[in-house]
Short mmCIF file of C-alpha atoms in Angstrom, two decimals:
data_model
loop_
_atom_site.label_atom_id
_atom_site.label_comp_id
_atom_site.label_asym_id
_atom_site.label_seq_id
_atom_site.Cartn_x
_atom_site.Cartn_y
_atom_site.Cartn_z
CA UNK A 1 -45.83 9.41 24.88
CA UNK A 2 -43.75 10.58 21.98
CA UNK A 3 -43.55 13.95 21.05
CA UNK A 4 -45.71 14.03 17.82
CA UNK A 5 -48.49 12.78 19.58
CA UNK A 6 -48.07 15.95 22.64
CA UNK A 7 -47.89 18.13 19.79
CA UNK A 8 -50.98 16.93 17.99
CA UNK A 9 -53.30 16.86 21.90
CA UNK A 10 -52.15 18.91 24.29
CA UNK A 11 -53.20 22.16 22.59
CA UNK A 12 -56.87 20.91 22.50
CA UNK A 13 -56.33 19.90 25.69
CA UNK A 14 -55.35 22.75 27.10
CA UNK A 15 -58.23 24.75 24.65
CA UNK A 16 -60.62 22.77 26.21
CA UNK A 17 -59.68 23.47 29.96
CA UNK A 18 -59.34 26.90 29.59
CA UNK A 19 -62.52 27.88 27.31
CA UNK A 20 -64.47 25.57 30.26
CA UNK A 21 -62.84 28.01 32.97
CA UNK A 22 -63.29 31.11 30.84
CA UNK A 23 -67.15 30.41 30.54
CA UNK A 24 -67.56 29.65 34.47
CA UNK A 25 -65.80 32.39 35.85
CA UNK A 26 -65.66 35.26 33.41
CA UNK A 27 -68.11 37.87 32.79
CA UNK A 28 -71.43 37.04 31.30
CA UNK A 29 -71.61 39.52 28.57
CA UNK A 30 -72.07 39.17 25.00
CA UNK A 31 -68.99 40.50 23.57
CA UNK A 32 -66.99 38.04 26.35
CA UNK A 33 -68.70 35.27 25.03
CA UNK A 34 -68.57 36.17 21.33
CA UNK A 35 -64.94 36.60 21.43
CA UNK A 36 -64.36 33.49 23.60
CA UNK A 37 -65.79 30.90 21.71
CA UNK A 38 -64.99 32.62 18.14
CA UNK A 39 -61.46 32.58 19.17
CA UNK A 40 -61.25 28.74 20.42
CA UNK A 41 -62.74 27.90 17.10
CA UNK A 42 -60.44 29.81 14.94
CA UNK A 43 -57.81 28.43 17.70
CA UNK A 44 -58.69 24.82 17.04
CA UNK A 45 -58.79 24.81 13.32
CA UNK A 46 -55.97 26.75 12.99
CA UNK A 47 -53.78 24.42 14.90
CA UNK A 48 -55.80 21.54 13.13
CA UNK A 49 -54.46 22.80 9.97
CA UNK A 50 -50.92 23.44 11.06
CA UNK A 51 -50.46 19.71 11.57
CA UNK A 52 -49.17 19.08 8.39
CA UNK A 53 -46.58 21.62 9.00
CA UNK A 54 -45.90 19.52 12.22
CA UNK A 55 -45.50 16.25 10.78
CA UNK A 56 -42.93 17.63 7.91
CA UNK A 57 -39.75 17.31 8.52
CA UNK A 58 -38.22 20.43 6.96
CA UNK A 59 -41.75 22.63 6.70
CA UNK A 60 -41.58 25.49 4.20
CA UNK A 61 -40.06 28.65 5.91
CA UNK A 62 -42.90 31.03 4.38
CA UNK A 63 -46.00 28.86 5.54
CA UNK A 64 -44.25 28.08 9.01
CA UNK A 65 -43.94 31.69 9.63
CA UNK A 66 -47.54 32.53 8.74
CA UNK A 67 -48.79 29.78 10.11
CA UNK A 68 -46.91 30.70 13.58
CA UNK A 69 -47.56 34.32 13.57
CA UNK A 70 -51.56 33.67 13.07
CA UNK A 71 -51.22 31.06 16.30
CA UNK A 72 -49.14 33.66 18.37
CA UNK A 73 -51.93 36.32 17.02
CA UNK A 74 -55.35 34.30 18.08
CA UNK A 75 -52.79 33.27 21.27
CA UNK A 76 -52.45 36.70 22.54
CA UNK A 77 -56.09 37.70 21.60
CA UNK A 78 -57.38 34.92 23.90
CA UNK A 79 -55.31 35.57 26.95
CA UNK A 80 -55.80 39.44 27.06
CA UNK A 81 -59.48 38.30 26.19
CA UNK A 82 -58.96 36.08 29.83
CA UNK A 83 -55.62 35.01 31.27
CA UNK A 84 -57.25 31.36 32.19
CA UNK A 85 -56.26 31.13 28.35
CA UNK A 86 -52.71 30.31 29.89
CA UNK A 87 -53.44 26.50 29.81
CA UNK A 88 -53.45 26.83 26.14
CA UNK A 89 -50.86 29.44 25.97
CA UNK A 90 -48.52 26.26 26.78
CA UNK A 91 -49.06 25.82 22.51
CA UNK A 92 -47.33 28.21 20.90
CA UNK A 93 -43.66 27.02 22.76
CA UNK A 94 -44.78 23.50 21.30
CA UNK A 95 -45.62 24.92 18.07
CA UNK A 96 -42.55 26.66 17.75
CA UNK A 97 -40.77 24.01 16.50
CA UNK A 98 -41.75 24.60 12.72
CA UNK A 99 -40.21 28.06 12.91
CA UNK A 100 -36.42 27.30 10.54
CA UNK A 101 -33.22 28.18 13.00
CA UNK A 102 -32.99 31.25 15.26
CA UNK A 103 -36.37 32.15 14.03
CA UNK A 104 -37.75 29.74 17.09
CA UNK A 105 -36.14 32.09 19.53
CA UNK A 106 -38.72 35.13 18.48
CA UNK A 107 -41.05 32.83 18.31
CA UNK A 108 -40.70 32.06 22.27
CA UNK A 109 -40.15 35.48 22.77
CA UNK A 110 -43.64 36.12 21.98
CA UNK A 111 -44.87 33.23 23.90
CA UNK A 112 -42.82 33.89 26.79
CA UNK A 113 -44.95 37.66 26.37
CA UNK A 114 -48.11 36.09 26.26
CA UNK A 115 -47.42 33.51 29.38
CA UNK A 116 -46.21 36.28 31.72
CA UNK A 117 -49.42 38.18 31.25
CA UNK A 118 -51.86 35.50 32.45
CA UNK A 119 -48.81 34.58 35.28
CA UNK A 120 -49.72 38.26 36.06
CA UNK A 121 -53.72 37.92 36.27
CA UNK A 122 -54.44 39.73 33.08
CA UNK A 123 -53.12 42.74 31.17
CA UNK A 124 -54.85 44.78 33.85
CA UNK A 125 -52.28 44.21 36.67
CA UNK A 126 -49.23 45.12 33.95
CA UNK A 127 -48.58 49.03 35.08
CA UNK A 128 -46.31 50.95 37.86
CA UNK A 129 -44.27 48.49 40.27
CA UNK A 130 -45.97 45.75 37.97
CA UNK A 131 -44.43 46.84 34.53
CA UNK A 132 -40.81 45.48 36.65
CA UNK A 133 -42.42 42.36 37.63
CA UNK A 134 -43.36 41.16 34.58
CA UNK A 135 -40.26 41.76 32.65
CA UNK A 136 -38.54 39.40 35.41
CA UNK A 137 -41.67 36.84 34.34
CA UNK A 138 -40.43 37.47 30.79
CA UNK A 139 -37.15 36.90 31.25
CA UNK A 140 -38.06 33.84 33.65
CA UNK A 141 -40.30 32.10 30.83
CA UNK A 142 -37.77 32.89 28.09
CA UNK A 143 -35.35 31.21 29.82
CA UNK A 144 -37.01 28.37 30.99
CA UNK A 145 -39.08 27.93 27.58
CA UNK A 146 -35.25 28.94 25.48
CA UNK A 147 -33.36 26.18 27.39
CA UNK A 148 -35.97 23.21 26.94
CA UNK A 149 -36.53 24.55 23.22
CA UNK A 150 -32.64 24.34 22.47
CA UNK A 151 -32.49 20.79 24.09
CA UNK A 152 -35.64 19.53 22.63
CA UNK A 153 -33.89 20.88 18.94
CA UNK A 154 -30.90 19.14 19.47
CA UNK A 155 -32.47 16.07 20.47
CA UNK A 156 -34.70 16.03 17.95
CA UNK A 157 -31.36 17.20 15.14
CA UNK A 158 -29.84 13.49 16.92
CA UNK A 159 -32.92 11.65 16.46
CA UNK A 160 -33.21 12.89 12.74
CA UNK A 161 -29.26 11.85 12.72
CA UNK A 162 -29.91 8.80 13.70
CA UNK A 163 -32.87 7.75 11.48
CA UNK A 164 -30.62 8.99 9.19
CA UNK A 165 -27.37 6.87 10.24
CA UNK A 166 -29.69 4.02 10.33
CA UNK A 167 -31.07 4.41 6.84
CA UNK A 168 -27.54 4.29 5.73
CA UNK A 169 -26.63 1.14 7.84
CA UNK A 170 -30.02 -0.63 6.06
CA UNK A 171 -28.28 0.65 2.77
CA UNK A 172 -25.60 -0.97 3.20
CA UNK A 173 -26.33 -3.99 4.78
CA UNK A 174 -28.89 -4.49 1.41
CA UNK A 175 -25.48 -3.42 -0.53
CA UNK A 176 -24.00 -6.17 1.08
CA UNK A 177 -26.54 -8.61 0.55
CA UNK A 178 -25.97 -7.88 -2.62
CA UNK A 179 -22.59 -8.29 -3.14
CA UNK A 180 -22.55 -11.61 -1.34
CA UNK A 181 -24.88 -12.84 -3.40
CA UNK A 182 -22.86 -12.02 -6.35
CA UNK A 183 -19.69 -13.37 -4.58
CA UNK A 184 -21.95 -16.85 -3.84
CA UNK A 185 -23.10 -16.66 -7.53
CA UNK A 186 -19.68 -16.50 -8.80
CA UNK A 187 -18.34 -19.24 -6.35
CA UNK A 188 -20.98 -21.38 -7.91
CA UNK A 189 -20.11 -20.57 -11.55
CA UNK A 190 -16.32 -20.84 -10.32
CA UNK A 191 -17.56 -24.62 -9.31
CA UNK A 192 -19.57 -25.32 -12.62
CA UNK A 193 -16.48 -24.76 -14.32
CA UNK A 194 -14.41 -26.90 -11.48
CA UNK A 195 -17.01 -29.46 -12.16
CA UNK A 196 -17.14 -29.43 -15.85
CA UNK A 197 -12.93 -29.79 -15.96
CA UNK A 198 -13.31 -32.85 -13.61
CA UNK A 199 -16.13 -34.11 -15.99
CA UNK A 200 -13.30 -33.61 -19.37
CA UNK A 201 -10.53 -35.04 -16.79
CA UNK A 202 -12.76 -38.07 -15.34
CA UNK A 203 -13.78 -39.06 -18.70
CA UNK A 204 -10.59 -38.79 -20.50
CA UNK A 205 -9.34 -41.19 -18.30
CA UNK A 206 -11.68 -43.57 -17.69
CA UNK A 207 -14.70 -43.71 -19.97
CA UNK A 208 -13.14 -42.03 -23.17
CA UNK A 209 -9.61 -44.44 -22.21
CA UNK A 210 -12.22 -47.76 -21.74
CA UNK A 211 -13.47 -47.12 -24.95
CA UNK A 212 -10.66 -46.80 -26.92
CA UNK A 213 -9.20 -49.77 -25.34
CA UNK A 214 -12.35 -51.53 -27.02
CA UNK A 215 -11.90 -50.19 -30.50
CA UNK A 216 -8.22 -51.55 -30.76
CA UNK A 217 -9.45 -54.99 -29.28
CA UNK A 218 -11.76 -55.34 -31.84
CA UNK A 219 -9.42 -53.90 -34.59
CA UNK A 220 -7.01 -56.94 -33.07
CA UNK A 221 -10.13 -59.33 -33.57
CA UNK A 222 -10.08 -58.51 -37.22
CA UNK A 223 -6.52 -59.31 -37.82
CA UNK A 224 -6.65 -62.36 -36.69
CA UNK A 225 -9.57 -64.58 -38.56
CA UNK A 226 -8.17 -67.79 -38.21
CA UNK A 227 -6.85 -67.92 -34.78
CA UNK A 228 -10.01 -68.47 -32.59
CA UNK A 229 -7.71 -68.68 -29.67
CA UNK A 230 -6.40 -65.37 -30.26
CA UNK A 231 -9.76 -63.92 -31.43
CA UNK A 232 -11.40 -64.79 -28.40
CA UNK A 233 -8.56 -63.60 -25.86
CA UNK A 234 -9.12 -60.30 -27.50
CA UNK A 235 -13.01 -60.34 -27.68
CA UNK A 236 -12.64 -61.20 -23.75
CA UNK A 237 -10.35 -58.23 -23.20
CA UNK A 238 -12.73 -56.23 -24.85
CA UNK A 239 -15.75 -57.37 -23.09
CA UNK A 240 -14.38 -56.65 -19.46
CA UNK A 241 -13.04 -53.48 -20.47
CA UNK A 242 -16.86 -53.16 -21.68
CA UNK A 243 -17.84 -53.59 -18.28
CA UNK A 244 -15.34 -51.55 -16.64
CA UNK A 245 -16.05 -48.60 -18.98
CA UNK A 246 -19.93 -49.14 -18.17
CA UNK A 247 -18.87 -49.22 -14.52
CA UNK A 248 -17.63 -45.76 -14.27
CA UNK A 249 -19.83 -44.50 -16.16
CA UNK A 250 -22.60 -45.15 -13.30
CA UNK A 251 -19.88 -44.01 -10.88
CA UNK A 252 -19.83 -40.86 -12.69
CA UNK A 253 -23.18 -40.03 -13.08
CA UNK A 254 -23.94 -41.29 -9.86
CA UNK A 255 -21.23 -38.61 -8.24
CA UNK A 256 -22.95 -35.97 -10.06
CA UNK A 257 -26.06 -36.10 -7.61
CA UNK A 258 -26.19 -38.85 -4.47
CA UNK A 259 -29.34 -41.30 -4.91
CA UNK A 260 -30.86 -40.24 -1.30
CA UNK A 261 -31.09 -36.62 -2.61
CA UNK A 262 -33.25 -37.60 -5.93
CA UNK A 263 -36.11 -38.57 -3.80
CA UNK A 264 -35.89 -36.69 -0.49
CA UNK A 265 -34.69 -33.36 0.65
CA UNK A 266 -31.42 -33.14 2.96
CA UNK A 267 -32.23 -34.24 5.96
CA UNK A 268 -33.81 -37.21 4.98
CA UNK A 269 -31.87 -38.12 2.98
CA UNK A 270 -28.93 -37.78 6.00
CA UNK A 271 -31.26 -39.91 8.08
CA UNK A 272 -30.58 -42.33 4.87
CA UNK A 273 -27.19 -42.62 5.08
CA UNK A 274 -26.57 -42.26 8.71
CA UNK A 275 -28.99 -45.51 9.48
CA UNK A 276 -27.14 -47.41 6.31
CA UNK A 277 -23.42 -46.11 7.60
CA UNK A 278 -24.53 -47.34 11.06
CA UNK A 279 -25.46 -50.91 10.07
CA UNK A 280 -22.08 -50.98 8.34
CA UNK A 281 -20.08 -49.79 10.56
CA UNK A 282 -21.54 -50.65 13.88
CA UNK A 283 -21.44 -47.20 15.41
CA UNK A 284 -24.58 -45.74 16.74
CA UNK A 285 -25.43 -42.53 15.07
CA UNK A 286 -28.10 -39.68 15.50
CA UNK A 287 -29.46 -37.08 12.94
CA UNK A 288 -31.08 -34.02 14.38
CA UNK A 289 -32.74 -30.96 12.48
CA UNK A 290 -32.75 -27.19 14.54
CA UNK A 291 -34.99 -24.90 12.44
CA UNK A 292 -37.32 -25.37 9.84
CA UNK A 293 -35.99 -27.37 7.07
CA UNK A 294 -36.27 -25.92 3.26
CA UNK A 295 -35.07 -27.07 -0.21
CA UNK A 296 -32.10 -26.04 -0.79
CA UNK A 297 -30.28 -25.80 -4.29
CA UNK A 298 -29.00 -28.97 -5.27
CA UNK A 299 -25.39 -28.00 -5.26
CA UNK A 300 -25.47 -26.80 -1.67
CA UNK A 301 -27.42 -30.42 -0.57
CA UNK A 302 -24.99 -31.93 -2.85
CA UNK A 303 -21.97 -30.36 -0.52
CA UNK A 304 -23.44 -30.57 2.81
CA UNK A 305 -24.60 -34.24 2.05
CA UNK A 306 -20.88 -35.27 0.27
CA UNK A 307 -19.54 -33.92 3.95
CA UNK A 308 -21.49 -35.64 6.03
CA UNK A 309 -20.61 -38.85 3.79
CA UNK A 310 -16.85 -38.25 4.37
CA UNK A 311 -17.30 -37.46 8.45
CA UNK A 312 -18.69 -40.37 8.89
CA UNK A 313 -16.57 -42.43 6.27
CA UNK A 314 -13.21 -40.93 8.88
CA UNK A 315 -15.35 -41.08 11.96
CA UNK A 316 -16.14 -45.40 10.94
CA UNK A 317 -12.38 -45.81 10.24
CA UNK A 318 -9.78 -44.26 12.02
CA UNK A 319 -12.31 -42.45 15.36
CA UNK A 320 -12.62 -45.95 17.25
CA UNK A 321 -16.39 -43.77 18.04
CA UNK A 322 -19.06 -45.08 19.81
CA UNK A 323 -21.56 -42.73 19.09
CA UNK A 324 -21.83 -40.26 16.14
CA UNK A 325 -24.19 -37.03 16.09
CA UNK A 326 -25.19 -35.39 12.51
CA UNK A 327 -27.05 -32.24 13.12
CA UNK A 328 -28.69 -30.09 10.33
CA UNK A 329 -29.43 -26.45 11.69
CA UNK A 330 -31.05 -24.13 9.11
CA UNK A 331 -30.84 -20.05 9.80
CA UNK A 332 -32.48 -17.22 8.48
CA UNK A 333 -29.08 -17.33 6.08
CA UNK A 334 -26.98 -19.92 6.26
CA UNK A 335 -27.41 -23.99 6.84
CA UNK A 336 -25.02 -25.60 9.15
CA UNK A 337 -23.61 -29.04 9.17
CA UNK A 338 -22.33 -30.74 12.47
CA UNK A 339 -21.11 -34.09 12.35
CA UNK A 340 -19.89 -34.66 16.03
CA UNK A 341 -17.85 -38.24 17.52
CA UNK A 342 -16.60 -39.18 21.01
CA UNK A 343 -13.58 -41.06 19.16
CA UNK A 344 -9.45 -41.29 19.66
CA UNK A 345 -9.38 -37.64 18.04
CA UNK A 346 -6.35 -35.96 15.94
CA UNK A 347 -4.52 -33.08 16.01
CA UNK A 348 -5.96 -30.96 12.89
CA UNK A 349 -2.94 -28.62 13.10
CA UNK A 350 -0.14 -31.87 12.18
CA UNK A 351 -2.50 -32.44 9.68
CA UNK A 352 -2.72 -29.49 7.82
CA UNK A 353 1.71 -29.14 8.04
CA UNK A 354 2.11 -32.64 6.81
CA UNK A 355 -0.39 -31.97 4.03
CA UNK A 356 -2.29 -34.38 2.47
CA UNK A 357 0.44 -36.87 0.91
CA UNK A 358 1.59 -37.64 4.42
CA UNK A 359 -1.46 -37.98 5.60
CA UNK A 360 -2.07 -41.46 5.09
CA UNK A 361 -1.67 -43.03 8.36
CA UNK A 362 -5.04 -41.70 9.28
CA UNK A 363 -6.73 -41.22 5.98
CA UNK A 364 -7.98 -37.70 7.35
CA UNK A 365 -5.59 -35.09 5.25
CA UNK A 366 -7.15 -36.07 1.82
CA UNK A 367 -10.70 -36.42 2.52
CA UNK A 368 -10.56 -33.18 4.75
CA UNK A 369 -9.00 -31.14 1.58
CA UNK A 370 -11.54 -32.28 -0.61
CA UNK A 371 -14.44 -31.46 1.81
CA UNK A 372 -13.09 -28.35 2.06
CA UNK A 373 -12.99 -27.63 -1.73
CA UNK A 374 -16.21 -29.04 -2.49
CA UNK A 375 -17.12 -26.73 0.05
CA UNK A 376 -15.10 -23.46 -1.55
CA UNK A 377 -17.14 -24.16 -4.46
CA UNK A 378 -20.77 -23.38 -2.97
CA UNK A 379 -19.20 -20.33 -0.92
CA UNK A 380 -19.23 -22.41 2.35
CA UNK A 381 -16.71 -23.09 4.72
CA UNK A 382 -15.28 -26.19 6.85
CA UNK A 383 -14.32 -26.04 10.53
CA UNK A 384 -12.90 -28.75 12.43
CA UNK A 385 -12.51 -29.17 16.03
CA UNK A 386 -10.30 -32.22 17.53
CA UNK A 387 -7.86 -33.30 20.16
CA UNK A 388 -6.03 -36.33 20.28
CA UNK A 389 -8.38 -38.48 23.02
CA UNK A 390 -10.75 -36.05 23.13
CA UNK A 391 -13.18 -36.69 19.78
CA UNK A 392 -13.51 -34.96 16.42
CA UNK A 393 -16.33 -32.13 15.85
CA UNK A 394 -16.38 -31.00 11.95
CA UNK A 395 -18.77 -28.43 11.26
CA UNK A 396 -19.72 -27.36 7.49
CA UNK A 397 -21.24 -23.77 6.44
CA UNK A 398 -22.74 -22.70 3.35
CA UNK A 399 -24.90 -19.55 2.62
CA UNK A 400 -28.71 -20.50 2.31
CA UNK A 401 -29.57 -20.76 -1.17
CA UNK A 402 -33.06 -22.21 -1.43
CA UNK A 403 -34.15 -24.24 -4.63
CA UNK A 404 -36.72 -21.59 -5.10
CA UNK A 405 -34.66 -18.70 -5.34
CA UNK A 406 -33.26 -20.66 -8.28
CA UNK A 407 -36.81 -21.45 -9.79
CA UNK A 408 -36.33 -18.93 -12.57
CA UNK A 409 -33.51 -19.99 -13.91
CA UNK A 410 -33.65 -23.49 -13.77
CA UNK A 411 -34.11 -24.06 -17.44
CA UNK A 412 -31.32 -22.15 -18.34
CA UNK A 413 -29.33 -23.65 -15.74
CA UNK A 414 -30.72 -27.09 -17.52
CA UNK A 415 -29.48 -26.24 -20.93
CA UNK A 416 -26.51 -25.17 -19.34
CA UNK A 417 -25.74 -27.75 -17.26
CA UNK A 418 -27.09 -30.63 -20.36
CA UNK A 419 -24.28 -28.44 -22.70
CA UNK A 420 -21.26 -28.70 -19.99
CA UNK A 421 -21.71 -31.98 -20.19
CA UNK A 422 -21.68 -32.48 -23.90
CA UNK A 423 -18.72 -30.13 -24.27
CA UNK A 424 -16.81 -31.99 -21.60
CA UNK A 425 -17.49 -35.05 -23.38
CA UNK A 426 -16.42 -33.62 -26.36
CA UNK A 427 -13.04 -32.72 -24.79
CA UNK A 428 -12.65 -35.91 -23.32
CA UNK A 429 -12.67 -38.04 -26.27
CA UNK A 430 -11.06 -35.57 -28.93
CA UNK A 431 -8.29 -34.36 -26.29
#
């Protein structure tokens, strides 16, 4: 039982038991009785309203010390009244808790007074040899009632210490929250920016490249009227790179968001390209979701889904794997990618010192380095796990960002995704 709840029923409690002994066994006279049952009813509603007092944590001193000297006062009234008023005597060392500091101490005192007159039958038995004896119950309930007050305040100054310490932890931990959100928000505008450079890069070279290629063919075309031979050479030239140009231009767009993901959330749309990879490469491979699956924002299912595509693109050609697992697990805050083989196995370490240029025997350093930064970009990170012979277990993390926490600004993100684009375009053909 915690200690409010004591506080708040053992004094009626005790009330109760001793007004019921009172009545049975002391005298049947009018005054007795009037004094009796006026003084448990001032008793109970004073304590009744003193529960307010109880419940604050730092009670004003001036009403604590009212309230507390008008208890000890209707306390003392009742047990020289009858000393069966002992049972509720109990009260005022519970009750002294709202006294500030030291204060408590007097506030025993008188308690301790009180107690050690019903211990000796009744303010009747207190004279001669009696007088000595209770002094020693004084001292003896003082003690006793001082220790366990002194405990119960210092457990009660840890408790409030605690609650305290733990109000600053939640602080903080919502300070953190915070501030990783900020860091994952920056990451993401870090990639946007990534993203939009690759767009002016991408196009420069290919699209923006194609297309001038085309201009000067047909610039040739004019030149030459009368040759058909040479006029059609050139107007062939500039159809294919036509076609090229139109080629990566689908390759483009079509890097900007995987097809699977336009119609289905993430893990369907890994069941999609684990079934197709499978056919392809003849590998048997298993997709498994642990946790309840949400939307995610598209550039986190655009990173998880880009990694799985590359795990299974090194797993097909250099693993030698018979069996691939893809697992999806979704947390409270972050979404984890697994994509596990029983192939031949590298050594990640003589990976990462030859780099990536000397990493084509196995085709891993490259494609590992750009899963990685595609992951950087989203905040997430890559772990791999591998041992020549024993298989290869590569295991993406990025915080959860769900699509709706994006909701709101979706059409800004629109208009400022839709103007990247233009500008890198821009860039691209006037650079």
């Amino acid at each position: 039982m915690e200690s409010a709840t004591v506080q708040r029923w053992i004094p009626y409690a005790g009330l109760a038991v001793s007004l019921t002994l009172a009545l049975i066994i002391g005298p049947r006279t009018g005054v007795y009785y009037t004094v009796v049952l006026g003084g448990s009813a001032a008793a109970a509603l004073w304590v009744r309203r003193g529960r307010a007092l109880l419940d604050a944590p730092n009670p004003p001193v001036l009403r604590a010390t009212v309230y507390y000297a008008v208890l000890l006062a209707l306390l003392a009234t009742l047990i020289l009244t009858s000393p069966l008023f002992g049972f509720f005597g109990f009260t005022g060392y519970l009750h002294a808790m709202v006294l500030p500091g030291r204060t408590k101490l007097f506030g025993i005192a008188g308690t301790a007074g009180a107690m050690a007159t019903t211990q000796m039958g009744g303010i009747v038995n207190i004279h001669g040899a009696g007088v000595y004896l209770y002094l020693v119950l004084v001292a003896v309930n003082l003690l006793i009632a001082g220790t366990l007050t002194v405990t119960g305040a210092a457990e009660e100054e840890h408790r409030r210490e605690l609650a305290e310490a733990n109000e600053r932890l939640h602080e903080m931990l919502e300070e953190n929250a915070g501030l990783h959100a900020q860091l994952v928000a920056q990451a993401r505008e870090a990639g946007v920016l990534d993203e939009r450079q690759r767009l002016a890069g991408e196009i420069h070279d290919t699209i923006a490249q194609g297309l001038t290629g085309i201009v000067r063919q047909l610039e040739v075309v004019e030149r030459f009227d009368d040759d058909v031979e040479r006029r059609k050479h050139h107007l062939t030239l500039a159809r294919e790179l036509a076609r090229e140009s139109l080629a990566e231009a689908r390759r483009s767009v079509q890097a900007l968001r995987p097809g699977p993901l336009a119609v289905a959330q993430l893990p369907e749309a890994l069941a999609e390209l684990a079934a197709s990879w499978s056919r392809t490469a003849g590998i048997e491979a298993r997709v498994e979701v642990s946790g309840e699956a949400v939307a995610l924002s598209p550039e986190v299912e655009v990173a998880l889904f880009r990694a799985a595509q590359e795990a299974l693109a090194n797993a097909g050609k250099y693993s030698g794997a018979g069996r691939v697992g893809v697992t999806v697990s979704y947390t409270s805050d972050v979404v984890v990618l697994d994509v596990v083989d029983d192939g031949a196995g590298f050594d990640p370490e003589e990976v990462r010192r030859r780099g990536a240029d000397s990493a084509s025997e196995n085709g891993t350093g490259y494609g590992l380095s750009a899963m990685r930064s595609r992951l950087r970009q989203v905040g997430g990170t890559l772990t791999i796990e591998s041992e020549p012979g024993d298989g290869t277990a590569i295991s993406a993390a990025v915080p959860l960002v769900t699509l709706a926490a994006e909701t709101a600004s979706a059409g800004a993100s629109a208009r400022a995704s839709t103007g990247a684009v233009a500008e890198a375009v821009t860039e691209a053909v006037t650079g």
